[in-house]
Amino acid sequence: MIASLHPLYTDIEKPERFTYPFDYEPHPLCQLAANDVQHYIASHEAIREDANHGKMFGVLVVSLPPTSSEKEGGLAFLAAYSGLLAGRNDWPYFVPPVYDAQQPDGHFKTTEREISLATHLSPMTTKKMSQDLQLWLFHQYQLLNARGETKDLVTLWQEYYNRPKLLRKFPLPPGGTGDCCAPKLLQYAYQQGLDPLCMAEFWWGAATKTELRQHLNFYPACRGKCKPILTWMLQGLEVDPNPESLNFARLELPTVYEDDWLLVVDKPSGLLSMPGRIEQFSVETIMRQHYPDSIIAHRLDMPTSGLLIVAKSLEIYHSLQEQFIKHEVRKKYLAVISSPHLKDIPMRGRISLPLRPDPMNRPRQVVDLEHGKQAITDYEVLGTIPTTDQAQGGTLVVLWPQTGRTHQLRIHCAHPDGLGCPIVGDELYGTKGKRLWLHAAELWFRHPATGRQMHLASPFPHPNLSTFLATPDDT
């Protein structure tokens, strides 16, 4: 048997289709394989010590060809890690890289040393040599798909980003593209003539300041680096549909307040605020069926529930926007967060961590002290919510955003320099669950037509709350 191919002895049924790698629930076969990999990591000190700093691992379950005495072949799995592990890309338990650029006497390392020693050259010349070497390296990544066809990394990248605007923005792959788990696993399976069945990736070790991931949690493949590659490599496999392309539930949209100028609605978790790339059903489309000129005054993430202001005219919208710009609108959120590190923080305080988008892994945001935009959240710890059959518990906190950055509250809860405890159900920065337990509970604003000071509230819908703060009057 191939050294990096590990048998699986189980009665678990095979999946009908291969995993859609960008949004999935890990198949039980993948969970079984991941347990084996985790035991291996834990039992090898050098691997474990490096992985403890934070590393993505992946498993690919494959079907083996039957022997002469079998009607059907058995099952096995391949394992991989992202990038290097303890400075190596040749650990025998794991599949090899798509292309090995680490050989000391190979062209890449030899030329890299020559460039670093060429102190007599101008910085511009050195930069050009480095860029040429990186381009050469990308061409060495000859990636297969399930039909046995091959394309190099540069070609498939530029074919994926084929619109002029996108191609100007992403002319070449970023460094490290092709070294993630999924491309390594599929490439090796195709090379060995194995039949891929399902795949999953999990995080081992501590969350880092750029990778807000939780130990042993499963995560989708990164979209920025891997979406162009896997779009090619999965061709020829029957793959699960993209959940985003399926019809969304037509959720009801309760109205909390309405007059001639505006509405305040109570958005359920799972409903878009505005139409997305694929799904059009949203708060805005619902509102425009009744009020054709209506405009959403602000947004909530799809998994976040709670209060949204809807202007019935452009004039009211502009007036509300002015209040948002001047920070005159106050918002109070309630969240249930996991609690392992909560004892290390004050019961109330302020989090200030600047944020920016992660262009290679949208929609994720990252903390960037140098280039990020200011993001400030005040918080207060209220108490503990028990876990029941209805929903996972944790610690109930109040969050007062002083700025309105994308994913601000989610990152400020999850980041080790924030609360260090992800919001329960946060599949981007914590652990996937039935829903994200983040709720826009109260709003204060000045009515743009009457000048009246508005205060509206929505009770937190967590089923394990036996009592809640009394809902204030709309005064």
Short mmCIF file of C-alpha atoms in Angstrom, two decimals:
data_model
loop_
_atom_site.label_atom_id
_atom_site.label_comp_id
_atom_site.label_asym_id
_atom_site.label_seq_id
_atom_site.Cartn_x
_atom_site.Cartn_y
_atom_site.Cartn_z
CA MET A 1 0.00 0.00 0.00
CA ILE A 2 1.09 3.60 -0.63
CA ALA A 3 2.92 4.88 2.47
CA SER A 4 0.66 7.91 2.94
CA LEU A 5 -2.55 5.91 2.36
CA HIS A 6 -4.22 4.83 5.60
CA PRO A 7 -6.96 2.16 5.72
CA LEU A 8 -10.38 2.86 7.23
CA TYR A 9 -12.24 -0.09 8.74
CA THR A 10 -15.86 0.93 9.17
CA ASP A 11 -19.44 0.18 8.15
CA ILE A 12 -20.22 3.87 7.63
CA GLU A 13 -21.88 4.35 4.24
CA LYS A 14 -20.16 6.28 1.49
CA PRO A 15 -21.53 9.70 0.54
CA GLU A 16 -23.55 10.00 -2.66
CA ARG A 17 -21.47 12.96 -3.90
CA PHE A 18 -18.13 14.57 -3.16
CA THR A 19 -17.89 17.40 -0.63
CA TYR A 20 -18.56 20.98 -1.73
CA PRO A 21 -15.40 22.27 -0.01
CA PHE A 22 -16.48 25.87 0.71
CA ASP A 23 -19.54 25.11 2.86
CA TYR A 24 -20.06 21.63 4.29
CA GLU A 25 -20.79 19.47 7.31
CA PRO A 26 -17.96 16.93 7.68
CA HIS A 27 -19.05 13.45 6.63
CA PRO A 28 -18.74 10.78 9.38
CA LEU A 29 -15.99 9.10 7.31
CA CYS A 30 -14.00 12.33 7.39
CA GLN A 31 -14.55 12.65 11.13
CA LEU A 32 -13.24 9.13 11.60
CA ALA A 33 -10.18 9.89 9.48
CA ALA A 34 -9.59 13.18 11.28
CA ASN A 35 -9.55 11.36 14.63
CA ASP A 36 -6.73 9.17 13.32
CA VAL A 37 -4.75 12.21 12.17
CA GLN A 38 -5.26 13.95 15.51
CA HIS A 39 -3.93 10.91 17.38
CA TYR A 40 -0.90 10.91 15.07
CA ILE A 41 -0.20 14.60 15.69
CA ALA A 42 -0.53 14.17 19.45
CA SER A 43 1.92 11.25 19.49
CA HIS A 44 4.74 12.95 17.50
CA GLU A 45 6.47 15.63 19.52
CA ALA A 46 8.09 17.65 16.71
CA ILE A 47 4.86 17.75 14.73
CA ARG A 48 2.74 18.48 17.79
CA GLU A 49 4.96 21.32 19.03
CA ASP A 50 4.83 23.11 15.69
CA ALA A 51 1.14 22.44 15.12
CA ASN A 52 0.28 23.83 18.57
CA HIS A 53 1.06 27.29 17.19
CA GLY A 54 -1.87 26.85 14.78
CA LYS A 55 -2.05 24.73 11.64
CA MET A 56 -4.72 23.53 9.19
CA PHE A 57 -4.86 19.80 8.47
CA GLY A 58 -7.02 17.98 5.94
CA VAL A 59 -8.28 14.48 5.19
CA LEU A 60 -9.51 12.97 1.93
CA VAL A 61 -11.40 9.66 2.09
CA VAL A 62 -10.95 7.52 -1.01
CA SER A 63 -12.36 4.29 -2.39
CA LEU A 64 -9.76 1.63 -3.17
CA PRO A 65 -9.97 -0.52 -6.31
CA PRO A 66 -11.29 -4.04 -5.58
CA THR A 67 -8.92 -6.97 -5.50
CA SER A 68 -9.57 -10.18 -7.43
CA SER A 69 -11.50 -11.63 -4.46
CA GLU A 70 -13.63 -8.51 -3.82
CA LYS A 71 -16.70 -7.09 -5.50
CA GLU A 72 -16.00 -3.69 -4.01
CA GLY A 73 -12.79 -2.06 -2.82
CA GLY A 74 -12.21 -0.89 0.73
CA LEU A 75 -11.82 2.58 2.12
CA ALA A 76 -8.73 4.55 3.03
CA PHE A 77 -7.76 8.17 3.63
CA LEU A 78 -5.01 10.60 2.81
CA ALA A 79 -3.85 13.38 5.14
CA ALA A 80 -2.23 16.75 4.46
CA TYR A 81 -1.21 19.98 6.19
CA SER A 82 -1.15 23.51 4.89
CA GLY A 83 2.26 24.94 3.99
CA LEU A 84 5.21 23.58 5.96
CA LEU A 85 5.12 21.60 9.20
CA ALA A 86 8.11 22.03 11.50
CA GLY A 87 9.98 23.40 8.50
CA ARG A 88 9.34 20.32 6.38
CA ASN A 89 6.98 19.31 3.58
CA ASP A 90 8.04 15.63 3.46
CA TRP A 91 6.59 13.98 6.57
CA PRO A 92 5.89 10.39 5.48
CA TYR A 93 2.42 10.11 7.08
CA PHE A 94 1.17 12.97 4.87
CA VAL A 95 0.88 13.44 1.12
CA PRO A 96 3.71 15.32 -0.63
CA PRO A 97 3.34 18.90 -1.91
CA VAL A 98 2.03 19.55 -5.41
CA TYR A 99 5.52 20.85 -6.20
CA ASP A 100 8.51 20.60 -3.84
CA ALA A 101 10.22 23.98 -3.80
CA GLN A 102 12.19 23.16 -0.64
CA GLN A 103 14.91 20.99 -2.19
CA PRO A 104 18.21 22.71 -1.18
CA ASP A 105 19.83 22.04 -4.57
CA GLY A 106 16.70 22.66 -6.63
CA HIS A 107 16.29 25.61 -8.99
CA PHE A 108 14.04 27.60 -6.66
CA LYS A 109 16.25 27.46 -3.54
CA THR A 110 19.46 27.91 -5.55
CA THR A 111 18.16 30.99 -7.34
CA GLU A 112 16.65 32.34 -4.13
CA ARG A 113 20.09 32.18 -2.48
CA GLU A 114 21.70 33.87 -5.47
CA ILE A 115 19.22 36.75 -5.29
CA SER A 116 19.77 37.23 -1.54
CA LEU A 117 23.55 37.35 -2.04
CA ALA A 118 23.41 39.74 -5.01
CA THR A 119 24.06 42.87 -2.91
CA HIS A 120 25.64 44.66 -5.88
CA LEU A 121 22.31 44.77 -7.72
CA SER A 122 19.80 47.60 -7.40
CA PRO A 123 16.65 47.00 -5.30
CA MET A 124 14.55 47.25 -8.46
CA THR A 125 16.61 44.56 -10.22
CA THR A 126 16.45 42.31 -7.17
CA LYS A 127 12.69 42.75 -6.93
CA LYS A 128 12.31 41.87 -10.64
CA MET A 129 14.41 38.72 -10.19
CA SER A 130 12.29 37.67 -7.21
CA GLN A 131 9.08 38.21 -9.16
CA ASP A 132 10.41 36.19 -12.11
CA LEU A 133 11.39 33.36 -9.76
CA GLN A 134 7.92 33.38 -8.16
CA LEU A 135 6.29 33.25 -11.61
CA TRP A 136 8.55 30.33 -12.58
CA LEU A 137 7.47 28.54 -9.39
CA PHE A 138 3.78 29.00 -10.12
CA HIS A 139 4.24 27.42 -13.55
CA GLN A 140 5.65 24.29 -11.87
CA TYR A 141 2.30 23.65 -10.16
CA GLN A 142 0.72 21.37 -12.78
CA LEU A 143 -2.71 20.69 -11.30
CA LEU A 144 -4.89 17.75 -12.29
CA ASN A 145 -8.66 17.40 -12.30
CA ALA A 146 -10.77 14.25 -12.11
CA ARG A 147 -10.80 13.95 -15.91
CA GLY A 148 -7.00 13.63 -15.97
CA GLU A 149 -6.54 17.08 -17.51
CA THR A 150 -3.69 19.35 -16.40
CA LYS A 151 -3.29 23.12 -16.12
CA ASP A 152 -0.55 25.12 -14.47
CA LEU A 153 -1.42 27.44 -11.62
CA VAL A 154 -0.98 30.68 -13.58
CA THR A 155 -3.27 29.53 -16.39
CA LEU A 156 -6.13 28.34 -14.22
CA TRP A 157 -5.83 31.42 -11.99
CA GLN A 158 -6.11 33.83 -14.91
CA GLU A 159 -8.94 31.85 -16.47
CA TYR A 160 -10.87 32.05 -13.19
CA TYR A 161 -10.29 35.80 -12.82
CA ASN A 162 -10.98 36.38 -16.51
CA ARG A 163 -12.78 39.71 -16.29
CA PRO A 164 -10.42 42.66 -16.91
CA LYS A 165 -11.22 44.40 -13.60
CA LEU A 166 -10.63 41.23 -11.57
CA LEU A 167 -7.53 40.33 -13.54
CA ARG A 168 -6.02 43.74 -12.84
CA LYS A 169 -6.73 43.20 -9.15
CA PHE A 170 -5.50 39.57 -9.05
CA PRO A 171 -3.05 39.16 -11.97
CA LEU A 172 -1.13 36.35 -10.27
CA PRO A 173 -1.72 34.06 -7.30
CA PRO A 174 -0.39 35.19 -3.91
CA GLY A 175 2.53 33.33 -2.36
CA GLY A 176 1.60 29.94 -0.91
CA THR A 177 -1.21 29.29 -3.39
CA GLY A 178 -1.38 25.58 -4.15
CA ASP A 179 0.13 24.60 -0.77
CA CYS A 180 -3.15 24.32 1.15
CA CYS A 181 -4.53 20.93 2.20
CA ALA A 182 -7.24 20.45 -0.43
CA PRO A 183 -5.07 20.86 -3.58
CA LYS A 184 -2.40 18.57 -2.10
CA LEU A 185 -4.94 15.86 -1.29
CA LEU A 186 -6.74 15.88 -4.62
CA GLN A 187 -3.53 16.07 -6.64
CA TYR A 188 -2.06 13.02 -4.92
CA ALA A 189 -5.31 11.04 -5.17
CA TYR A 190 -5.51 11.68 -8.90
CA GLN A 191 -1.84 10.79 -9.39
CA GLN A 192 -2.35 7.48 -7.58
CA GLY A 193 -5.59 6.61 -9.43
CA LEU A 194 -7.72 6.80 -6.28
CA ASP A 195 -11.43 7.64 -6.24
CA PRO A 196 -12.16 10.66 -3.94
CA LEU A 197 -15.28 10.29 -1.78
CA CYS A 198 -15.28 13.17 0.72
CA MET A 199 -12.93 15.73 2.23
CA ALA A 200 -12.69 17.91 5.34
CA GLU A 201 -10.19 20.28 6.99
CA PHE A 202 -9.66 20.98 10.69
CA TRP A 203 -7.59 23.41 12.73
CA TRP A 204 -5.07 22.20 15.29
CA GLY A 205 -3.64 24.42 17.99
CA ALA A 206 -4.10 27.95 19.20
CA ALA A 207 -5.92 30.70 17.40
CA THR A 208 -3.52 33.28 16.03
CA LYS A 209 -4.04 37.02 15.69
CA THR A 210 -4.75 36.56 11.98
CA GLU A 211 -6.39 33.11 12.07
CA LEU A 212 -9.30 33.19 14.54
CA ARG A 213 -9.92 29.45 14.51
CA GLN A 214 -10.67 26.97 17.28
CA HIS A 215 -8.73 23.80 18.10
CA LEU A 216 -10.12 20.69 16.29
CA ASN A 217 -12.96 22.59 14.60
CA PHE A 218 -13.68 21.84 10.94
CA TYR A 219 -13.47 24.70 8.45
CA PRO A 220 -14.18 25.20 4.74
CA ALA A 221 -11.38 25.63 2.22
CA CYS A 222 -10.19 29.22 1.83
CA ARG A 223 -11.94 31.00 -1.02
CA GLY A 224 -9.19 33.40 -2.06
CA LYS A 225 -6.38 30.97 -2.79
CA CYS A 226 -8.32 27.73 -3.21
CA LYS A 227 -11.53 28.69 -5.03
CA PRO A 228 -9.81 29.14 -8.43
CA ILE A 229 -7.78 25.94 -7.95
CA LEU A 230 -10.57 23.69 -6.67
CA THR A 231 -13.03 24.95 -9.28
CA TRP A 232 -10.63 23.33 -11.77
CA MET A 233 -9.58 20.29 -9.74
CA LEU A 234 -13.16 19.18 -8.95
CA GLN A 235 -14.17 19.05 -12.60
CA GLY A 236 -15.09 15.45 -13.40
CA LEU A 237 -16.41 14.70 -9.90
CA GLU A 238 -20.07 14.74 -8.90
CA VAL A 239 -20.01 17.37 -6.15
CA ASP A 240 -22.61 18.41 -3.57
CA PRO A 241 -24.40 21.60 -4.61
CA ASN A 242 -23.28 24.96 -3.25
CA PRO A 243 -25.69 25.59 -0.34
CA GLU A 244 -25.73 29.28 -1.31
CA SER A 245 -27.31 28.33 -4.64
CA LEU A 246 -30.21 26.51 -2.99
CA ASN A 247 -33.47 28.27 -2.25
CA PHE A 248 -33.34 30.10 1.07
CA ALA A 249 -36.17 29.70 3.56
CA ARG A 250 -38.81 32.42 3.08
CA LEU A 251 -38.65 33.66 6.65
CA GLU A 252 -41.26 35.94 8.14
CA LEU A 253 -40.27 39.53 8.88
CA PRO A 254 -42.09 41.00 11.92
CA THR A 255 -42.56 44.76 12.15
CA VAL A 256 -41.71 46.36 15.51
CA TYR A 257 -42.63 49.93 14.59
CA GLU A 258 -44.14 51.69 11.57
CA ASP A 259 -45.33 55.17 10.62
CA ASP A 260 -45.64 57.20 7.42
CA TRP A 261 -41.86 57.69 7.10
CA LEU A 262 -40.09 54.54 8.28
CA LEU A 263 -40.32 51.04 9.74
CA VAL A 264 -38.27 49.10 12.23
CA VAL A 265 -38.33 45.36 11.53
CA ASP A 266 -37.08 42.39 13.55
CA LYS A 267 -34.86 40.45 11.11
CA PRO A 268 -34.60 36.71 11.80
CA SER A 269 -31.28 34.89 11.67
CA GLY A 270 -30.76 33.43 8.20
CA LEU A 271 -32.31 36.30 6.22
CA LEU A 272 -30.15 38.67 4.15
CA SER A 273 -30.47 42.39 4.79
CA MET A 274 -29.96 43.13 1.09
CA PRO A 275 -29.90 40.92 -2.04
CA GLY A 276 -26.71 38.87 -2.41
CA ARG A 277 -24.77 37.55 -5.40
CA ILE A 278 -26.91 34.43 -5.61
CA GLU A 279 -29.90 34.88 -3.32
CA GLN A 280 -32.25 37.82 -3.95
CA PHE A 281 -34.72 37.22 -1.11
CA SER A 282 -33.89 39.76 1.61
CA VAL A 283 -35.30 42.40 3.95
CA GLU A 284 -34.98 44.96 1.16
CA THR A 285 -36.85 42.87 -1.44
CA ILE A 286 -39.61 42.10 1.07
CA MET A 287 -39.96 45.79 1.93
CA ARG A 288 -40.01 46.92 -1.69
CA GLN A 289 -42.96 44.65 -2.41
CA HIS A 290 -44.96 46.91 -0.08
CA TYR A 291 -43.03 50.19 -0.35
CA PRO A 292 -41.30 50.48 -3.76
CA ASP A 293 -39.08 53.40 -2.69
CA SER A 294 -37.95 51.90 0.61
CA ILE A 295 -34.24 51.62 1.46
CA ILE A 296 -32.48 49.70 4.24
CA ALA A 297 -30.78 52.31 6.47
CA HIS A 298 -28.09 49.90 7.78
CA ARG A 299 -27.28 46.20 7.66
CA LEU A 300 -27.01 43.09 9.77
CA ASP A 301 -25.05 39.98 8.77
CA MET A 302 -27.29 37.20 7.48
CA PRO A 303 -26.84 35.03 10.63
CA THR A 304 -27.42 37.98 12.99
CA SER A 305 -30.98 38.68 14.15
CA GLY A 306 -32.58 41.85 15.43
CA LEU A 307 -33.63 45.40 14.68
CA LEU A 308 -33.25 47.09 11.30
CA ILE A 309 -34.46 50.53 10.27
CA VAL A 310 -36.12 50.82 6.86
CA ALA A 311 -36.64 54.27 5.32
CA LYS A 312 -39.73 54.66 3.11
CA SER A 313 -38.13 57.40 0.98
CA LEU A 314 -34.73 58.59 -0.17
CA GLU A 315 -35.09 61.79 1.90
CA ILE A 316 -35.64 59.85 5.13
CA TYR A 317 -32.79 57.50 4.22
CA HIS A 318 -30.34 60.41 3.82
CA SER A 319 -31.43 61.89 7.14
CA LEU A 320 -30.85 58.55 8.90
CA GLN A 321 -27.48 58.14 7.20
CA GLU A 322 -26.40 61.50 8.56
CA GLN A 323 -27.18 60.27 12.07
CA PHE A 324 -25.16 57.10 11.48
CA ILE A 325 -22.21 59.10 10.16
CA LYS A 326 -22.29 61.38 13.22
CA HIS A 327 -22.57 58.33 15.54
CA GLU A 328 -25.91 59.60 16.83
CA VAL A 329 -27.59 56.19 16.42
CA ARG A 330 -26.96 53.91 19.41
CA LYS A 331 -27.17 50.14 19.08
CA LYS A 332 -27.17 47.49 21.79
CA TYR A 333 -26.48 43.86 20.92
CA LEU A 334 -26.80 40.74 23.03
CA ALA A 335 -24.60 37.73 22.38
CA VAL A 336 -23.86 34.34 23.88
CA ILE A 337 -20.14 33.66 23.82
CA SER A 338 -18.13 30.57 24.69
CA SER A 339 -16.51 31.00 28.08
CA PRO A 340 -13.09 29.28 28.40
CA HIS A 341 -11.01 32.48 28.81
CA LEU A 342 -13.65 34.82 30.21
CA LYS A 343 -12.22 34.71 33.73
CA ASP A 344 -9.17 36.60 32.43
CA ILE A 345 -11.09 39.75 31.41
CA PRO A 346 -12.89 42.51 33.35
CA MET A 347 -16.67 42.32 33.67
CA ARG A 348 -16.99 45.44 31.53
CA GLY A 349 -14.62 47.32 29.29
CA ARG A 350 -13.71 48.54 25.82
CA ILE A 351 -12.18 46.67 22.87
CA SER A 352 -10.29 48.64 20.23
CA LEU A 353 -8.97 46.48 17.39
CA PRO A 354 -8.75 47.97 13.85
CA LEU A 355 -10.13 45.79 11.06
CA ARG A 356 -9.74 45.31 7.32
CA PRO A 357 -11.05 42.75 4.81
CA ASP A 358 -9.01 39.63 4.06
CA PRO A 359 -8.97 39.86 0.24
CA MET A 360 -7.88 36.24 -0.18
CA ASN A 361 -10.51 34.81 2.15
CA ARG A 362 -13.69 36.86 1.88
CA PRO A 363 -15.93 37.52 3.72
CA ARG A 364 -13.50 37.14 6.64
CA GLN A 365 -12.02 40.25 8.21
CA VAL A 366 -8.68 40.49 10.03
CA VAL A 367 -7.21 42.68 12.76
CA ASP A 368 -4.56 44.96 11.25
CA LEU A 369 -2.95 47.45 13.64
CA GLU A 370 -1.20 49.25 10.78
CA HIS A 371 -3.70 49.36 7.90
CA GLY A 372 -7.05 48.53 9.54
CA LYS A 373 -9.90 50.98 10.12
CA GLN A 374 -10.73 51.96 13.68
CA ALA A 375 -13.21 49.59 15.34
CA ILE A 376 -14.38 50.10 18.94
CA THR A 377 -16.80 48.02 21.02
CA ASP A 378 -17.86 48.47 24.65
CA TYR A 379 -19.02 45.33 26.45
CA GLU A 380 -20.52 44.12 29.71
CA VAL A 381 -20.74 40.56 31.00
CA LEU A 382 -24.25 39.74 32.28
CA GLY A 383 -24.15 36.09 33.35
CA THR A 384 -24.34 32.46 32.33
CA ILE A 385 -26.92 30.78 30.10
CA PRO A 386 -27.16 26.99 30.57
CA THR A 387 -26.91 24.50 27.73
CA THR A 388 -30.07 22.51 27.04
CA ASP A 389 -31.42 20.30 24.28
CA GLN A 390 -32.84 23.43 22.63
CA ALA A 391 -29.61 25.39 22.28
CA GLN A 392 -26.00 25.68 23.41
CA GLY A 393 -25.40 27.98 26.34
CA GLY A 394 -22.46 30.15 27.33
CA THR A 395 -21.94 33.62 28.73
CA LEU A 396 -24.44 36.38 27.96
CA VAL A 397 -22.79 39.70 27.11
CA VAL A 398 -23.97 43.15 26.06
CA LEU A 399 -22.09 44.70 23.14
CA TRP A 400 -22.22 48.41 22.32
CA PRO A 401 -20.53 49.06 18.95
CA GLN A 402 -19.08 52.57 18.74
CA THR A 403 -18.16 52.01 15.08
CA GLY A 404 -19.81 49.89 12.39
CA ARG A 405 -17.16 47.71 10.74
CA THR A 406 -18.01 44.44 9.00
CA HIS A 407 -17.91 41.52 11.49
CA GLN A 408 -16.72 43.93 14.21
CA LEU A 409 -18.59 42.31 17.09
CA ARG A 410 -17.76 38.78 15.96
CA ILE A 411 -14.02 39.48 15.77
CA HIS A 412 -13.89 41.58 18.94
CA CYS A 413 -15.41 38.63 20.81
CA ALA A 414 -13.23 35.95 19.20
CA HIS A 415 -9.83 37.69 19.01
CA PRO A 416 -7.31 36.88 21.77
CA ASP A 417 -6.80 40.63 22.31
CA GLY A 418 -10.58 41.07 22.64
CA LEU A 419 -12.77 38.79 24.75
CA GLY A 420 -10.97 35.70 23.44
CA CYS A 421 -14.32 33.85 23.30
CA PRO A 422 -16.13 33.45 19.95
CA ILE A 423 -19.86 34.01 19.73
CA VAL A 424 -21.64 30.65 19.90
CA GLY A 425 -22.53 29.44 16.41
CA ASP A 426 -19.98 31.64 14.60
CA GLU A 427 -18.76 29.42 11.77
CA LEU A 428 -16.24 32.04 10.54
CA TYR A 429 -14.39 32.81 13.78
CA GLY A 430 -15.55 30.09 16.15
CA THR A 431 -17.61 26.92 15.92
CA LYS A 432 -20.48 26.27 13.52
CA GLY A 433 -23.83 25.78 15.21
CA LYS A 434 -27.57 25.91 14.57
CA ARG A 435 -27.33 29.70 14.39
CA LEU A 436 -25.15 32.64 15.39
CA TRP A 437 -26.29 33.85 18.81
CA LEU A 438 -25.89 37.55 18.12
CA HIS A 439 -28.95 39.80 18.32
CA ALA A 440 -29.46 43.53 17.69
CA ALA A 441 -31.66 44.05 20.75
CA GLU A 442 -32.14 47.81 21.09
CA LEU A 443 -31.93 50.97 18.95
CA TRP A 444 -31.89 54.65 19.81
CA PHE A 445 -32.24 57.29 17.09
CA ARG A 446 -33.92 60.61 16.34
CA HIS A 447 -36.95 60.35 14.10
CA PRO A 448 -35.93 62.15 10.89
CA ALA A 449 -39.42 63.61 10.27
CA THR A 450 -40.80 64.37 13.73
CA GLY A 451 -37.59 64.88 15.71
CA ARG A 452 -38.87 62.44 18.33
CA GLN A 453 -36.27 60.39 20.22
CA MET A 454 -36.97 56.76 19.37
CA HIS A 455 -36.07 53.77 21.54
CA LEU A 456 -37.08 50.34 20.21
CA ALA A 457 -36.32 46.88 21.50
CA SER A 458 -36.55 43.23 20.51
CA PRO A 459 -36.25 40.36 23.04
CA PHE A 460 -33.30 38.04 22.62
CA PRO A 461 -34.71 34.83 21.02
CA HIS A 462 -32.37 32.38 22.79
CA PRO A 463 -34.63 29.56 24.09
CA ASN A 464 -32.66 29.05 27.32
CA LEU A 465 -33.40 32.49 28.76
CA SER A 466 -36.03 32.04 31.46
CA THR A 467 -36.27 35.78 32.09
CA PHE A 468 -35.16 38.84 30.22
CA LEU A 469 -34.97 42.58 30.76
CA ALA A 470 -38.39 44.19 30.40
CA THR A 471 -39.02 45.53 26.91
CA PRO A 472 -39.06 49.36 27.12
CA ASP A 473 -41.85 51.46 25.71
CA ASP A 474 -41.32 53.16 22.34
CA THR A 475 -40.85 56.59 23.81
#
